mmCIF file of C-alpha atoms in Angstrom:
data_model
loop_
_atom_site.group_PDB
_atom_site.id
_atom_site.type_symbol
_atom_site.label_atom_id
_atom_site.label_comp_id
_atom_site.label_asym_id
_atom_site.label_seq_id
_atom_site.Cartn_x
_atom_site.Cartn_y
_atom_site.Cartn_z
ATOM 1 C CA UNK A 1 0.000 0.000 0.000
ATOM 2 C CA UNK A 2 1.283 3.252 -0.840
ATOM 3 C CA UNK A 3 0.295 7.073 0.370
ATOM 4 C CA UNK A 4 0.615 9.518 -2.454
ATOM 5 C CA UNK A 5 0.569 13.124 -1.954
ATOM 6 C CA UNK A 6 1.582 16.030 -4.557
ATOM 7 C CA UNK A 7 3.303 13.733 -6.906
ATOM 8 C CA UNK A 8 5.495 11.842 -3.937
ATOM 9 C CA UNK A 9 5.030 8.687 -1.868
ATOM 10 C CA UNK A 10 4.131 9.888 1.813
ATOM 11 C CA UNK A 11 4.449 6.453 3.209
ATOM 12 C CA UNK A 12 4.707 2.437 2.085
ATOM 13 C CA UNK A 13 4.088 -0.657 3.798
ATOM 14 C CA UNK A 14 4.028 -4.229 2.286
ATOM 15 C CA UNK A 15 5.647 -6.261 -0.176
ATOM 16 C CA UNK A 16 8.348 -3.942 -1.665
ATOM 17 C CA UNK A 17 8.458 -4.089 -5.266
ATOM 18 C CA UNK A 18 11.907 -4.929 -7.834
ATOM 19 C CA UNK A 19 11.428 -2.286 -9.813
ATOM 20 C CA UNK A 20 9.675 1.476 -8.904
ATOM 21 C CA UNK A 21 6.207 1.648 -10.155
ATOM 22 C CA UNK A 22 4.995 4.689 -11.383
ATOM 23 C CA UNK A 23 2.662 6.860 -9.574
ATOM 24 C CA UNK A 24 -0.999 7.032 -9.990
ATOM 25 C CA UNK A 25 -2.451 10.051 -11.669
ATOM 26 C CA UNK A 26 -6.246 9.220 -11.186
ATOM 27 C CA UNK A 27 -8.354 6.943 -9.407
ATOM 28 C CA UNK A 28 -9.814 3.279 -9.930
ATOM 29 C CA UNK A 29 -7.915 0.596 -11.479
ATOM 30 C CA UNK A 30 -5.017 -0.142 -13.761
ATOM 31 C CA UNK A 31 -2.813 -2.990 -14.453
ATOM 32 C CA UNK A 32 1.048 -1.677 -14.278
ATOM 33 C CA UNK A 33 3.911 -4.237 -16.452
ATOM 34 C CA UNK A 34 7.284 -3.586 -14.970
ATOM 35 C CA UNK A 35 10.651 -5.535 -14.731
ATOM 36 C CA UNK A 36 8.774 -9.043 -15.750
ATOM 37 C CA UNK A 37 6.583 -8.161 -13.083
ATOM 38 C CA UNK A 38 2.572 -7.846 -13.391
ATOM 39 C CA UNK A 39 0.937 -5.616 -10.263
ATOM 40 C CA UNK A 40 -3.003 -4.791 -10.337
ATOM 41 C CA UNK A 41 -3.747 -1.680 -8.599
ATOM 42 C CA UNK A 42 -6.629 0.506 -7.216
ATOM 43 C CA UNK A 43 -6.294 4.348 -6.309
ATOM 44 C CA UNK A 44 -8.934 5.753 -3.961
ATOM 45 C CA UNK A 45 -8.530 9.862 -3.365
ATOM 46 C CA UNK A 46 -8.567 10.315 0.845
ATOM 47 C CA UNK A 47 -9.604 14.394 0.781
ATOM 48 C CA UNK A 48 -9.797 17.317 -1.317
ATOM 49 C CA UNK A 49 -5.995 18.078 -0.732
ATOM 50 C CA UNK A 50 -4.564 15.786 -3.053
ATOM 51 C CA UNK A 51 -3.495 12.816 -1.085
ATOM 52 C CA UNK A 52 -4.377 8.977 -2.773
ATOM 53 C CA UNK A 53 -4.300 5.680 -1.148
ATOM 54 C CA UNK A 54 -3.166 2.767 -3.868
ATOM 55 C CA UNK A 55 -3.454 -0.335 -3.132
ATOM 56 C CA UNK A 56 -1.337 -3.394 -5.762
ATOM 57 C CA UNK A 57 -1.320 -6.822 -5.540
ATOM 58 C CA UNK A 58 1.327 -8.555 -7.706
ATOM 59 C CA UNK A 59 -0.758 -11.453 -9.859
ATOM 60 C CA UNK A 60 1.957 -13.120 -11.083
ATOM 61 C CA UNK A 61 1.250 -16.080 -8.393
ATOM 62 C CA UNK A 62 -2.315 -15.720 -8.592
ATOM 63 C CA UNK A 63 -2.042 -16.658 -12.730
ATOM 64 C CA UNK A 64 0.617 -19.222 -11.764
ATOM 65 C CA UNK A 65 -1.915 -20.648 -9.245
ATOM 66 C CA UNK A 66 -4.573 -20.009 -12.164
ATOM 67 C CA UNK A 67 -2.553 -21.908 -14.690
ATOM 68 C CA UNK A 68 -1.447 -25.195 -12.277
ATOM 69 C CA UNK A 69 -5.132 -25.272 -11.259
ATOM 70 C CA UNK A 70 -6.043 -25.145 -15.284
ATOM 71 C CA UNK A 71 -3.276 -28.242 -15.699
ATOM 72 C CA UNK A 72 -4.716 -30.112 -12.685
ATOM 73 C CA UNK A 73 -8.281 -29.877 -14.082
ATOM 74 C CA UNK A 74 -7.269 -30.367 -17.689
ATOM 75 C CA UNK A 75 -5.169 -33.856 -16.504
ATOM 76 C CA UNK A 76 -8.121 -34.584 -14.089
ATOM 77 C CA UNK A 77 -10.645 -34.256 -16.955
ATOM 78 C CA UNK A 78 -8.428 -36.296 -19.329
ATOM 79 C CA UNK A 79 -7.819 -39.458 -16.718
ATOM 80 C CA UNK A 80 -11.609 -39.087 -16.153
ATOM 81 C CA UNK A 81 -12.221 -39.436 -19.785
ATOM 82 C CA UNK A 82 -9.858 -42.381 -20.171
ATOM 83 C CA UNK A 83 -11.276 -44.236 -17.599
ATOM 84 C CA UNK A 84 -14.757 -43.872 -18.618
ATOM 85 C CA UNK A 85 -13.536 -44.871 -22.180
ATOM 86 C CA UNK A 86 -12.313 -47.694 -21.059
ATOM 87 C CA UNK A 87 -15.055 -48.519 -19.080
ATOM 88 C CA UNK A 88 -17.985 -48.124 -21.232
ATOM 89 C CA UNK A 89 -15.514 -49.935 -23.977
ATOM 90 C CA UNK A 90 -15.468 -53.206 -21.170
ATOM 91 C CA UNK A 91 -19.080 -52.272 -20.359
ATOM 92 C CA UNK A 92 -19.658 -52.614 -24.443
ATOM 93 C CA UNK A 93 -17.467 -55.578 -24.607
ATOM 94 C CA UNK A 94 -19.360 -57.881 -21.863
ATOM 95 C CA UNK A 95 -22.578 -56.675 -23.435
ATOM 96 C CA UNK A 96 -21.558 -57.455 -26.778
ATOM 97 C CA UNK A 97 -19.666 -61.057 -26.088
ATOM 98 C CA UNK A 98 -23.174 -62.679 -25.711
ATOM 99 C CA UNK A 99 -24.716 -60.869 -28.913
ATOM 100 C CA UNK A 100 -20.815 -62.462 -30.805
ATOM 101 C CA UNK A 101 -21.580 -65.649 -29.758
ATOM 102 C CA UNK A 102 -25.032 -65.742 -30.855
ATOM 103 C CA UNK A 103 -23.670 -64.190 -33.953
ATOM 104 C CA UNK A 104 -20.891 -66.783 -33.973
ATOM 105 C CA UNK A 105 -23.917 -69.848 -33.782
ATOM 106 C CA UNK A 106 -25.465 -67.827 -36.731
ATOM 107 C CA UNK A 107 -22.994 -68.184 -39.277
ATOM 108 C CA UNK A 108 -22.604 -71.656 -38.232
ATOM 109 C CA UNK A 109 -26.382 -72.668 -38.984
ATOM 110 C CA UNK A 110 -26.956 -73.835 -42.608
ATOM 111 C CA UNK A 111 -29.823 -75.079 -44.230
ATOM 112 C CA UNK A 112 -28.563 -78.905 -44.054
ATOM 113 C CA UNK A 113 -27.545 -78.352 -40.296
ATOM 114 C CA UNK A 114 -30.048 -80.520 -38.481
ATOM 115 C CA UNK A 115 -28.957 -80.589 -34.862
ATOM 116 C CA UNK A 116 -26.927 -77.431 -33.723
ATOM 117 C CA UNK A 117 -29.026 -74.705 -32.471
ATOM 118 C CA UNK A 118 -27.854 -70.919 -31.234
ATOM 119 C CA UNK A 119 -25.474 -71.007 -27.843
ATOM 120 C CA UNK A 120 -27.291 -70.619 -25.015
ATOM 121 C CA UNK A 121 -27.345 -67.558 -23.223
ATOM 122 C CA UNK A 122 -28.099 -66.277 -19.669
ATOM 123 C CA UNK A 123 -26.942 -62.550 -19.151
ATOM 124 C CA UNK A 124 -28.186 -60.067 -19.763
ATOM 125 C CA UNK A 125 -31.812 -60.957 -19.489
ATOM 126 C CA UNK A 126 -32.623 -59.112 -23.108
ATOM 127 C CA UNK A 127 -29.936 -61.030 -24.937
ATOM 128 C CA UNK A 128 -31.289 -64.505 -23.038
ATOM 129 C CA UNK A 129 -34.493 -63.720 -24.191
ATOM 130 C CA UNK A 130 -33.311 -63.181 -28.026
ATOM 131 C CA UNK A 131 -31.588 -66.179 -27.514
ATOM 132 C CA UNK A 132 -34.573 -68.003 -26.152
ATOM 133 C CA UNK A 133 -36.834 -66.673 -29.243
ATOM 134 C CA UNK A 134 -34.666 -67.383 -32.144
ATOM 135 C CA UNK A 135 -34.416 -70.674 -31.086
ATOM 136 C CA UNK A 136 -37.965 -70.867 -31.019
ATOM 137 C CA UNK A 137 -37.910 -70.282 -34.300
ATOM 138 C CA UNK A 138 -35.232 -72.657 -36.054
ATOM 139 C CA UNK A 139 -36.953 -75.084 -34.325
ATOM 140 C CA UNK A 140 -40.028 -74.217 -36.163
ATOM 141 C CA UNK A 141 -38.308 -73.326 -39.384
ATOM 142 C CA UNK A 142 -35.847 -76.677 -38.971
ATOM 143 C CA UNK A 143 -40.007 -78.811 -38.117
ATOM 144 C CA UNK A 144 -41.214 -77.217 -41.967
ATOM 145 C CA UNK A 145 -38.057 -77.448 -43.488
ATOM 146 C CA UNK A 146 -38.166 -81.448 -42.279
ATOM 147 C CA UNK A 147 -42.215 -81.583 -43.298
ATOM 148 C CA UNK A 148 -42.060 -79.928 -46.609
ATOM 149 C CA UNK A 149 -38.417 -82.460 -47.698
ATOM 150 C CA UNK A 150 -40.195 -85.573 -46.492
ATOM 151 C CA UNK A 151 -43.447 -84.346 -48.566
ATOM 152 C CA UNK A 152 -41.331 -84.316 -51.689
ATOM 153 C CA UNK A 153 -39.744 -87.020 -51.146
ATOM 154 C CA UNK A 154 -43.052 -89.232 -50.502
ATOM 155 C CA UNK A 155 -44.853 -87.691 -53.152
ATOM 156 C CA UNK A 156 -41.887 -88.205 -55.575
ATOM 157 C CA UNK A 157 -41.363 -92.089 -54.514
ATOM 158 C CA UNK A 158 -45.550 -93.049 -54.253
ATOM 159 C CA UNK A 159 -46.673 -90.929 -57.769
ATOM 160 C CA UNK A 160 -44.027 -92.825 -59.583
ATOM 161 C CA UNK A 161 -45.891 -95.667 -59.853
ATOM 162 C CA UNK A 162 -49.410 -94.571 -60.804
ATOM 163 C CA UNK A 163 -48.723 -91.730 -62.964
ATOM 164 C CA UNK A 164 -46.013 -94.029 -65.310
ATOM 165 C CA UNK A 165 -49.242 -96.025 -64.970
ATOM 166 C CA UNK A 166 -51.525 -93.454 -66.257
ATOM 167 C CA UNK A 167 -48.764 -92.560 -68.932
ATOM 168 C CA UNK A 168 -48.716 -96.351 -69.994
ATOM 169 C CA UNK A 169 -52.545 -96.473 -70.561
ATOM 170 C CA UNK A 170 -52.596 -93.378 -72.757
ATOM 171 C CA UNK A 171 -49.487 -94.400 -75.156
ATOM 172 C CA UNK A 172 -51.471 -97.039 -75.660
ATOM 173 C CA UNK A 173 -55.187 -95.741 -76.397
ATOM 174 C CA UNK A 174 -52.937 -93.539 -78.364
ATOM 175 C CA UNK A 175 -51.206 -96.134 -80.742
ATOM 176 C CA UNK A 176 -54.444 -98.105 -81.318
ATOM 177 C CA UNK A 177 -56.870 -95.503 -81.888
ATOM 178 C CA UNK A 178 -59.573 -98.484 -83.160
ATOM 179 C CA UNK A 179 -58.875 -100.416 -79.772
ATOM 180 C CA UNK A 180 -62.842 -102.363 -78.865
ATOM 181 C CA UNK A 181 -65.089 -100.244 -76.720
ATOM 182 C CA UNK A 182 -64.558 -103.007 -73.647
ATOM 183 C CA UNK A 183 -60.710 -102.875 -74.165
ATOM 184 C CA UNK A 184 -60.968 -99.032 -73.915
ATOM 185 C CA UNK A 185 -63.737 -98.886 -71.092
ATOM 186 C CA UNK A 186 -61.188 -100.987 -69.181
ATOM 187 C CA UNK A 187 -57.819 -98.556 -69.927
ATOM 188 C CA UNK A 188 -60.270 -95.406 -69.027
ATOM 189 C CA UNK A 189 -61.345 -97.419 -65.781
ATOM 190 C CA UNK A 190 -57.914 -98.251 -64.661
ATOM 191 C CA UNK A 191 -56.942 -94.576 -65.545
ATOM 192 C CA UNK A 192 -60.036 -93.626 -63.412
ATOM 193 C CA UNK A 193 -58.676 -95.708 -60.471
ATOM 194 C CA UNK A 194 -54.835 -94.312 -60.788
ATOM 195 C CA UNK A 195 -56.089 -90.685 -60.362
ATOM 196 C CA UNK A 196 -57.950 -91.632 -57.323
ATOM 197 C CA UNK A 197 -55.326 -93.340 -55.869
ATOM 198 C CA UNK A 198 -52.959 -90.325 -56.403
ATOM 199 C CA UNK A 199 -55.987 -87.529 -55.287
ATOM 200 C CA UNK A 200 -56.213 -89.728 -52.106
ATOM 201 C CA UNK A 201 -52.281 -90.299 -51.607
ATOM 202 C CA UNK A 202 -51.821 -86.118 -52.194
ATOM 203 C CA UNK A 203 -54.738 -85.480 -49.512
ATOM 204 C CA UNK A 204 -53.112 -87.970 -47.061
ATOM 205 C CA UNK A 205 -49.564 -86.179 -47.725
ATOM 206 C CA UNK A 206 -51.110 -82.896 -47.320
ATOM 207 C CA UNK A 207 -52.560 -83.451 -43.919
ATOM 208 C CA UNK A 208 -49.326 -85.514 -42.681
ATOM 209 C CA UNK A 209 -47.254 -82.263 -43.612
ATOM 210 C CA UNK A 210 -49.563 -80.013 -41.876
ATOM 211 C CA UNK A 211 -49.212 -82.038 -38.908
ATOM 212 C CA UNK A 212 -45.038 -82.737 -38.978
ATOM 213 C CA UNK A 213 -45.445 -78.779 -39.426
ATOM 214 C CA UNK A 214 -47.806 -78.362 -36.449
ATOM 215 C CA UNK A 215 -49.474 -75.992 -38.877
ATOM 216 C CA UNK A 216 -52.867 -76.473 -36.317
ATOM 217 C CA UNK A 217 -55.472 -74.252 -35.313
ATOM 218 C CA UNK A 218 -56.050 -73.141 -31.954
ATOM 219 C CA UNK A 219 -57.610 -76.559 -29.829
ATOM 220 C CA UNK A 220 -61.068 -76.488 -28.763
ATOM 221 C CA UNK A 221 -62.843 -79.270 -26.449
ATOM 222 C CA UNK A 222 -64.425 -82.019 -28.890
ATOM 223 C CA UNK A 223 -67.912 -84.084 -27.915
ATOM 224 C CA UNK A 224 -65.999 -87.897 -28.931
ATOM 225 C CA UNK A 225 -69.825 -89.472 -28.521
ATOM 226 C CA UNK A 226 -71.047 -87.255 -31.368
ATOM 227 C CA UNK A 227 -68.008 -87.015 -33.574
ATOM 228 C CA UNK A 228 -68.878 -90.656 -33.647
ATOM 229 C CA UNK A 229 -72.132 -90.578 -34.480
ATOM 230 C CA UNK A 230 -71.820 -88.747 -37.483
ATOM 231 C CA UNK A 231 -68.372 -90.207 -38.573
ATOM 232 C CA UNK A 232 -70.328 -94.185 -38.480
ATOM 233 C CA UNK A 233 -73.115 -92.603 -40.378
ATOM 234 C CA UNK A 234 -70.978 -91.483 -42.985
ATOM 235 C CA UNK A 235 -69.144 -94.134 -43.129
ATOM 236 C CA UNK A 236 -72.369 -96.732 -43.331
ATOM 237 C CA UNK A 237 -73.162 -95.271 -46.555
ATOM 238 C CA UNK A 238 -69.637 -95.105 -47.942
ATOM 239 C CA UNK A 239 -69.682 -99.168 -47.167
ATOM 240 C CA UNK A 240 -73.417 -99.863 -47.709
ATOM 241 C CA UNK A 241 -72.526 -103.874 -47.181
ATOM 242 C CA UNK A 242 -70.356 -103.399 -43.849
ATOM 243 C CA UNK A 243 -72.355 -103.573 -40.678
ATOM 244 C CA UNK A 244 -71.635 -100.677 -37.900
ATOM 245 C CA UNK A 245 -72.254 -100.883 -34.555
ATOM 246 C CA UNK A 246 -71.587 -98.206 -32.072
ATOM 247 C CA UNK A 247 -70.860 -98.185 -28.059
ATOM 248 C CA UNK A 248 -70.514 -95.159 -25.830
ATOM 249 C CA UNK A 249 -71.077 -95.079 -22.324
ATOM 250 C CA UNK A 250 -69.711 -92.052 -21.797
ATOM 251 C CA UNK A 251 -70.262 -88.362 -22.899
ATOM 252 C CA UNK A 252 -66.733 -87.905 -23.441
ATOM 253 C CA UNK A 253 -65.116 -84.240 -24.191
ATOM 254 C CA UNK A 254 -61.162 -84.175 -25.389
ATOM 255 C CA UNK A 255 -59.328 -80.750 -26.177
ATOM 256 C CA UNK A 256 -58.215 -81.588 -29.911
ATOM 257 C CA UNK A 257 -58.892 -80.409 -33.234
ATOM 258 C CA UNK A 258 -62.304 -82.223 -34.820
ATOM 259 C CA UNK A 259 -60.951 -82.249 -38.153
ATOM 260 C CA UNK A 260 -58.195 -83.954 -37.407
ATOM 261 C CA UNK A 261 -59.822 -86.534 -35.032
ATOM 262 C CA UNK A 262 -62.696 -86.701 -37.484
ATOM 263 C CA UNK A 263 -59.943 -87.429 -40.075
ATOM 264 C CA UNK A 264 -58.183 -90.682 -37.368
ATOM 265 C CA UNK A 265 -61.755 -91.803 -37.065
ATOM 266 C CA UNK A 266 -62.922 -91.858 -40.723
ATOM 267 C CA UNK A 267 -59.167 -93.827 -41.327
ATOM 268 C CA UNK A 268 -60.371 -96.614 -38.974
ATOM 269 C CA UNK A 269 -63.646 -96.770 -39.965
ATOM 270 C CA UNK A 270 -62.427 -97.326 -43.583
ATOM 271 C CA UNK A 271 -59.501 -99.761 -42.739
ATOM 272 C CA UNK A 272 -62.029 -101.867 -40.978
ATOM 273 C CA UNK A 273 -64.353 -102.172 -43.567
ATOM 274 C CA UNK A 274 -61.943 -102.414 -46.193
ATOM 275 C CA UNK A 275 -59.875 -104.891 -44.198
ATOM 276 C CA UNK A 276 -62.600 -106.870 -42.437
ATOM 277 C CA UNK A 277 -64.771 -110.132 -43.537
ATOM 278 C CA UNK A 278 -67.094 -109.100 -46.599
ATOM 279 C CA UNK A 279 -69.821 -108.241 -45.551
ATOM 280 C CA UNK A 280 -69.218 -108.114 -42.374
ATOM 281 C CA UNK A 281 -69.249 -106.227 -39.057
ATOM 282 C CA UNK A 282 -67.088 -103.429 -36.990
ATOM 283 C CA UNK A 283 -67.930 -102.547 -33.689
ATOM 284 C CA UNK A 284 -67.229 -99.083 -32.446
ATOM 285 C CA UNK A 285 -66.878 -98.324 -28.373
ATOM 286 C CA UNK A 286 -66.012 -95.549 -26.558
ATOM 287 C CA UNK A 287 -65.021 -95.112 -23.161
ATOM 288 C CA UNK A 288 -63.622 -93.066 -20.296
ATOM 289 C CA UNK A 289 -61.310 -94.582 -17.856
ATOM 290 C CA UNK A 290 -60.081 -92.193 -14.784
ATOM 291 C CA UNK A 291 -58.463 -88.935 -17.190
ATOM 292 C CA UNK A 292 -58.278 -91.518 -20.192
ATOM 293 C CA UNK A 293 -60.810 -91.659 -23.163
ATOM 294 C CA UNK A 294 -60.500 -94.720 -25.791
ATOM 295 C CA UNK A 295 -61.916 -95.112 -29.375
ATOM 296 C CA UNK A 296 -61.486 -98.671 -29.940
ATOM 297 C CA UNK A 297 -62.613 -100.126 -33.687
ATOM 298 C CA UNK A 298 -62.702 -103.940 -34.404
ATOM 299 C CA UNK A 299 -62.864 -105.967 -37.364
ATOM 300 C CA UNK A 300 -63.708 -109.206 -38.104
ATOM 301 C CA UNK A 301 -61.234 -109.707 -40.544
ATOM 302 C CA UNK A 302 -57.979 -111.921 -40.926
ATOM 303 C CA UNK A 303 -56.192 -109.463 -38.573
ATOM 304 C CA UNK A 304 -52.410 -108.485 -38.595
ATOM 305 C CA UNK A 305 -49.750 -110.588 -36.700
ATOM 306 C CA UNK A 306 -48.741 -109.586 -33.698
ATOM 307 C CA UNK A 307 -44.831 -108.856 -35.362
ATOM 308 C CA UNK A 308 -46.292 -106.403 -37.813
ATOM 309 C CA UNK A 309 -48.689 -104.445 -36.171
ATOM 310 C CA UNK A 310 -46.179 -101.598 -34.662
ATOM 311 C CA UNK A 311 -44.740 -101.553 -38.369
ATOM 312 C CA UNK A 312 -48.514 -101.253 -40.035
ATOM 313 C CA UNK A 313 -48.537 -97.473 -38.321
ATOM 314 C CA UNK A 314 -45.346 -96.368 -40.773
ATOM 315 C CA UNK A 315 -46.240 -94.483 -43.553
ATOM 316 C CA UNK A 316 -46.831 -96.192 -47.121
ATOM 317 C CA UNK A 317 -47.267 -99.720 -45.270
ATOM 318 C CA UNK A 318 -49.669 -102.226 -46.202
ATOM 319 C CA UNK A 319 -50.522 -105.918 -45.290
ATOM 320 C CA UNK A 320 -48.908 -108.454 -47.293
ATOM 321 C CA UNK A 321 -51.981 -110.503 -47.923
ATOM 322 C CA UNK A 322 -55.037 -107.184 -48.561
ATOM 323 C CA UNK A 323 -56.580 -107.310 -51.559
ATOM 324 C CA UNK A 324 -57.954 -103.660 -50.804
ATOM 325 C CA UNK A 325 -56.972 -100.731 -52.853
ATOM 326 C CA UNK A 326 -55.094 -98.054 -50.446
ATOM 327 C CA UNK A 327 -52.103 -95.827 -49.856
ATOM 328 C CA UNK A 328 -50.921 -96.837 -46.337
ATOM 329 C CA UNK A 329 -51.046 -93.815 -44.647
ATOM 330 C CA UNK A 330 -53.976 -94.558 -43.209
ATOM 331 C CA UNK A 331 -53.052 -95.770 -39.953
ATOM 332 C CA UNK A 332 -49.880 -93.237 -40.357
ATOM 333 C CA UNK A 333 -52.198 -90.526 -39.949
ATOM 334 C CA UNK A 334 -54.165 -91.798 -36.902
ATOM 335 C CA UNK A 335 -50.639 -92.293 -35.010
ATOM 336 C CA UNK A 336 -49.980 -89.070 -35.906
ATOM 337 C CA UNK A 337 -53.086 -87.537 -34.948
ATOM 338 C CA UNK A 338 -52.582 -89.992 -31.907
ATOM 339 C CA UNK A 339 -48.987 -87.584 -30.967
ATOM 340 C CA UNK A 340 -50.448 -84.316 -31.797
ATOM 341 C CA UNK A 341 -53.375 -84.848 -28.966
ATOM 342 C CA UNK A 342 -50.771 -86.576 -27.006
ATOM 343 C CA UNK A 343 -52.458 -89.960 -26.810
ATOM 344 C CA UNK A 344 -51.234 -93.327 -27.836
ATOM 345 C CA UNK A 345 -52.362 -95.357 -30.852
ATOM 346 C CA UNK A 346 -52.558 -99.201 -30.216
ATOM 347 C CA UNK A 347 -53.083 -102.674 -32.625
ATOM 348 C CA UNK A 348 -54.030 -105.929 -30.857
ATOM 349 C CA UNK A 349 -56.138 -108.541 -31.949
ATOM 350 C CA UNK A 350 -59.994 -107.796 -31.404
ATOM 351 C CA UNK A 351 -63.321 -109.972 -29.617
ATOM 352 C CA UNK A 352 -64.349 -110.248 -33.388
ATOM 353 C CA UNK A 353 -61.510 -111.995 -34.279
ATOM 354 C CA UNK A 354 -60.095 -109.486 -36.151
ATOM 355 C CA UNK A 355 -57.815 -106.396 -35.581
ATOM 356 C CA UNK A 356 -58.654 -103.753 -32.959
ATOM 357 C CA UNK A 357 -57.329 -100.347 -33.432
ATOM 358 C CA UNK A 358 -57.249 -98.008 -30.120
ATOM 359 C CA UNK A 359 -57.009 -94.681 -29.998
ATOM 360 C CA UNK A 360 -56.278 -93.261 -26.335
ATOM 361 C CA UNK A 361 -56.882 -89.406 -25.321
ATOM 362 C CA UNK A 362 -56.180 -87.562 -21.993
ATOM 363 C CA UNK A 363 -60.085 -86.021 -21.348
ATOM 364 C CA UNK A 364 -60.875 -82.729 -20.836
ATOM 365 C CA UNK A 365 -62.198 -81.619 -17.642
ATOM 366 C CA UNK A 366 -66.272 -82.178 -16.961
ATOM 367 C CA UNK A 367 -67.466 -78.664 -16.481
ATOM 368 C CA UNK A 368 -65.669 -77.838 -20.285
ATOM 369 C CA UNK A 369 -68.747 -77.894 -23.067
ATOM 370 C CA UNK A 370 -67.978 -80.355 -25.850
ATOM 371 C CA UNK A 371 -67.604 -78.658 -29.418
ATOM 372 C CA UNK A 372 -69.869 -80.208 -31.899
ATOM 373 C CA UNK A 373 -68.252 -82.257 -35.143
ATOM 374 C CA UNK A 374 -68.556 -79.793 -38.678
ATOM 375 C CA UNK A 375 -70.947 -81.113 -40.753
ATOM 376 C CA UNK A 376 -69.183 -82.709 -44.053
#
């Protein structure tokens, strides 16, 4: 601090500076250079006579205080950055390991891969549940994929046959265009007979696809006492000379799909009457035993030996001593329908001497209304 008075300094206390500093000539502030040194001052007049108090601070160690303070925050701020780069980059990496792997599995999945599946994965929860649904869906897509090769190859290796058949009979009403009237009856007849068998095989593909494929509509609880009903009446007049005789001593009620048991019905309907004694009889029965309902169908036919029956339920097997036109997917397609209502499909030899076919259902619960059968 300094006491100025007509152009001279009156008195001094403080910090003595290196170099003189020149004198104030007004009041307020001013920032003085001198000898590498940097002061800051303020001038404040005391009384009408002249006399100024000035007060300087020398801010050299304030800006060197400014500037390590500036160095310390600037280093601070980097190490801060760094560390947070490298921790969101591990953050990033743990997150993204899981979504490698899966991506890893990916590329490793081909179309003629049948077994391996995406790696399984438990952290974090949004990744496990990706996981979790894209396996979902290559098993689904892996199920069609399986369904729509075995179609093509069944329908490939079965229409062989009757369409080189069909092709036979019409080089030949070809070449002999004056071929008899009975000769050619016979040709259109057999031709007739090929194109039902392959209409009937195509259906039975069809519905054996849909079913590898689960392609099923939503279950629904099923009346079994009237689904019979109607499937014996329709099948009475489809075999006018095969005796029916239905059984039910219970109002059973299954959670299915009535096509589709409609469809295992009709098959053992048919099989009996085609496979059973001319003329002759098939009993029908239904009952419920504890959470159990069975459809059994007998025959009184020559029946199938006890070493053959578990191989009569493969598809495009038949009996090596029926004389009755067929595909042999009819039993395939009760066994199947058998699975898909997760039931069992059994052969044993029946009271009529014949075979008995029994198809087994878990029931539904009592106080669940039965869906009537569709009308055909």
């Amino acid at each position: 601090m300094r006491l100025v008075s007509g152009g001279k300094v009156i008195a001094q206390h403080g910090e003595t500076p290196t170099a003189p500093l020149p004198l104030p000539t007004r009041d307020g502030y001013r920032t003085i250079d001198t000898d590498g040194q940097t002061w800051r001052s303020l001038t404040r007049s005391l009384s009408t006579t002249g006399e100024r108090l000035e007060v300087l601070q020398d801010i050299d160690p304030i800006e060197r205080r400014l500037a390590d303070n500036t160095a310390i925050v600037a280093a601070v701020t980097l190490l801060a950055a760094l560390t947070a780069a490298g921790g969101v980059w591990l953050l990033t990496r743990i997150i993204l390991q899981p979504l490698e792997r899966l991506r890893t599995g990916a590329l490793a999945i081909s179309a003629d891969t049948a077994g391996p599946q995406l790696p399984g994965v438990t952290r974090p929860q949004e990744v496990a549940d990706l996981s979790r649904a894209l396996n979902g869906m290559l098993d689904q897509l892996r199920v069609s994929m399986d369904s729509t090769r075995r179609f093509t190859a069944d329908a490939g290796h079965e229409l062989r046959t009757p369409l080189t058949s069909i092709g036979v009979t019409l080089e030949t009403l070809q070449r002999n265009p004056d071929l008899p009237a009975p000769q050619r009856a016979r040709a259109l007849e057999a031709m007739s007979a090929e194109h039902r068998r392959i209409t009937a095989l195509l259906t039975g593909l069809q519905t054996l696809a849909r079913g590898d494929a689960h392609a099923l509509p939503e279950q629904a609880p099923v009346a079994l006492a009237e689904l019979l009903e109607a499937a014996v009446t329709h099948a009475a007049l489809r075999h006018p000379t095969t005796t029916y005789r239905l059984t039910s001593d219970s109002p059973a009620t299954v959670h299915g799909w009535p096509v589709g048991l409609r469809l295992a019905v009709d098959n053992l309907l048919d099989n009996a009457a085609l496979h059973g004694r001319p003329d002759g009889t098939v009993d029908v029965r239904l009952e419920q035993a504890a959470d159990t309902v069975r459809i059994t169908v007998g025959d009184d036919g020559p029946g199938i030996p006890a070493d053959q029956q578990q191989s009569m339920k493969a598809r495009f097997t038949r009996g090596a001593r029926t004389r009755s036109p067929g595909s042999g997917l009819g039993l395939a397609l009760v066994d199947q329908q058998a699975h898909l209502h997760h039931g069992t499909f059994d052969l044993a030899p029946g009271p009529l001497g014949g075979l008995a076919a029994t198809l087994s259902l878990p029931s539904a619960p009592e106080d669940e209304p039965g869906e009537r059968p569709a009308p055909d």
